[in-house]
C-alpha cells in the first residue's frame, strides 16, 4: 500500500487504535507525540517526522514521508543538527524496514551517494549507523522470497 496516498488523514485515523489523551503527568515529548497523531500526514514537519521516527510511532506511515524528504536533502536539519532525520530513520528497527524493501533500497542508495566528508561531519557514531543500515541484508516484504 502506498502510504503517501493518505496525506490528508491523521495517524489516529490510519494507525489504530486511536490514542486517548496523554496522562496528566506525561512528559512534554509524550504530549507532543500525542498531538502529532491528530495532524494530517501532509502537514507534518520534518521535525515532527524526526520525533515520530525516533519514538517509533506509526513507522509504516512516517518512514515513507521521511525518505521522501531525504531523497531531496539527505542531510536535512529537521530540528537538532544536520542529518538528524537521516540518523533517526536508519536507527528505526529493521523489522519496520522489512515491510518496505523498496523504501529501504531508496534510502540505501541515498546514503551510498553521500560524500565521505559529509558523513565525517555528522555526530559521533553516525558513520557506523549509516554503514550498518547500508550493509543490512536486503529487506523483503511479507510473502516475498529472497530470489529475483
XYZ file of C-alpha atoms in Angstrom:
148
model
C 0.000 0.000 0.000
C 1.305 3.460 -0.844
C 1.119 5.345 2.436
C 1.726 8.663 0.679
C -1.808 8.463 -0.703
C -3.135 9.285 2.751
C -1.612 12.734 3.217
C -4.966 14.221 4.206
C -5.520 11.706 7.021
C -4.066 11.560 10.526
C -2.127 8.827 12.268
C -5.045 8.320 14.639
C -7.181 7.515 11.588
C -4.604 5.320 9.861
C -2.817 3.620 12.752
C -5.391 2.139 15.129
C -6.193 2.127 17.868
C -6.726 5.847 18.372
C -4.711 7.161 21.249
C -6.503 8.727 24.168
C -5.350 11.889 25.865
C -1.918 11.638 27.498
C -1.780 11.135 31.244
C -1.731 14.274 33.356
C 1.874 13.588 34.386
C 3.079 12.783 30.839
C 6.341 14.289 29.659
C 6.450 17.049 27.084
C 7.648 14.577 24.463
C 4.723 12.264 25.087
C 2.280 15.167 24.859
C 3.929 16.298 21.627
C 3.705 12.848 20.024
C 0.069 12.505 21.075
C -0.662 15.849 19.432
C 1.104 14.830 16.215
C -1.273 11.898 15.809
C -4.057 14.445 15.120
C -2.185 16.301 12.351
C -2.784 15.267 8.719
C 0.268 13.419 7.388
C 0.827 16.052 4.719
C 1.114 18.749 7.403
C 3.772 17.008 9.498
C 7.015 18.982 9.534
C 10.497 17.459 9.219
C 10.874 17.951 12.973
C 7.598 16.098 13.575
C 8.768 13.229 11.381
C 12.097 13.063 13.211
C 10.282 12.848 16.533
C 7.810 10.213 15.341
C 10.527 8.066 13.752
C 12.733 8.400 16.847
C 9.833 7.346 19.060
C 8.950 4.505 16.623
C 5.383 5.721 16.175
C 3.430 4.532 13.104
C 6.616 3.801 11.151
C 4.815 2.376 8.092
C 3.297 5.843 7.626
C 6.087 8.173 8.724
C 9.137 6.445 7.216
C 7.875 6.934 3.634
C 7.448 10.640 4.371
C 10.917 10.856 5.892
C 12.537 9.069 2.950
C 10.724 11.359 0.514
C 12.422 14.321 2.213
C 15.781 12.567 2.494
C 15.896 11.772 -1.214
C 15.772 15.530 -1.840
C 18.024 16.574 1.057
C 19.826 13.664 2.775
C 21.419 15.852 5.425
C 18.261 17.812 6.207
C 18.417 19.556 9.578
C 14.971 18.617 10.872
C 15.420 20.073 14.348
C 18.676 19.380 16.183
C 21.507 19.139 13.636
C 22.296 18.437 10.003
C 21.420 14.801 9.268
C 19.183 14.251 12.298
C 16.239 12.935 10.264
C 18.545 10.599 8.338
C 20.025 9.184 11.524
C 16.623 8.758 13.141
C 15.488 6.879 10.038
C 18.430 4.479 9.833
C 18.048 3.752 13.544
C 14.455 2.581 13.033
C 14.127 -1.159 13.681
C 14.955 -3.466 10.792
C 11.514 -5.030 11.259
C 9.950 -1.741 10.098
C 12.192 -1.618 7.046
C 11.450 -5.254 6.184
C 7.862 -4.199 5.468
C 9.122 -1.642 2.935
C 12.013 -3.153 0.972
C 11.768 -0.645 -1.891
C 11.957 2.252 0.540
C 14.927 0.607 2.261
C 16.691 0.349 -1.099
C 15.980 4.003 -1.910
C 17.430 5.183 1.384
C 20.409 2.861 0.976
C 21.104 4.489 -2.424
C 20.868 7.962 -0.864
C 23.357 7.024 1.840
C 25.861 5.408 -0.510
C 25.840 8.583 -2.627
C 26.831 10.775 0.330
C 30.386 12.142 0.210
C 32.675 10.808 2.929
C 33.364 14.383 4.042
C 29.660 14.919 4.761
C 29.450 11.703 6.768
C 32.551 12.674 8.737
C 30.833 15.881 9.864
C 27.889 14.024 11.414
C 27.811 13.305 15.164
C 29.946 10.559 16.653
C 28.626 7.096 15.823
C 26.687 8.278 12.767
C 29.084 6.713 10.252
C 28.685 3.351 11.957
C 24.877 3.648 11.987
C 24.842 4.524 8.292
C 27.218 1.670 7.437
C 25.098 -0.787 9.431
C 21.973 0.301 7.542
C 23.670 0.034 4.151
C 25.083 -3.422 4.887
C 21.865 -4.878 6.326
C 20.725 -7.849 4.317
C 18.209 -6.760 1.733
C 14.807 -6.410 3.332
C 11.938 -8.385 1.846
C 8.284 -7.663 2.371
C 5.792 -10.204 3.695
C 5.354 -13.156 1.414
C 8.348 -12.283 -0.746
C 11.242 -14.649 -1.169
C 14.879 -13.685 -1.375
C 15.162 -14.738 -5.012
C 14.719 -12.500 -8.017
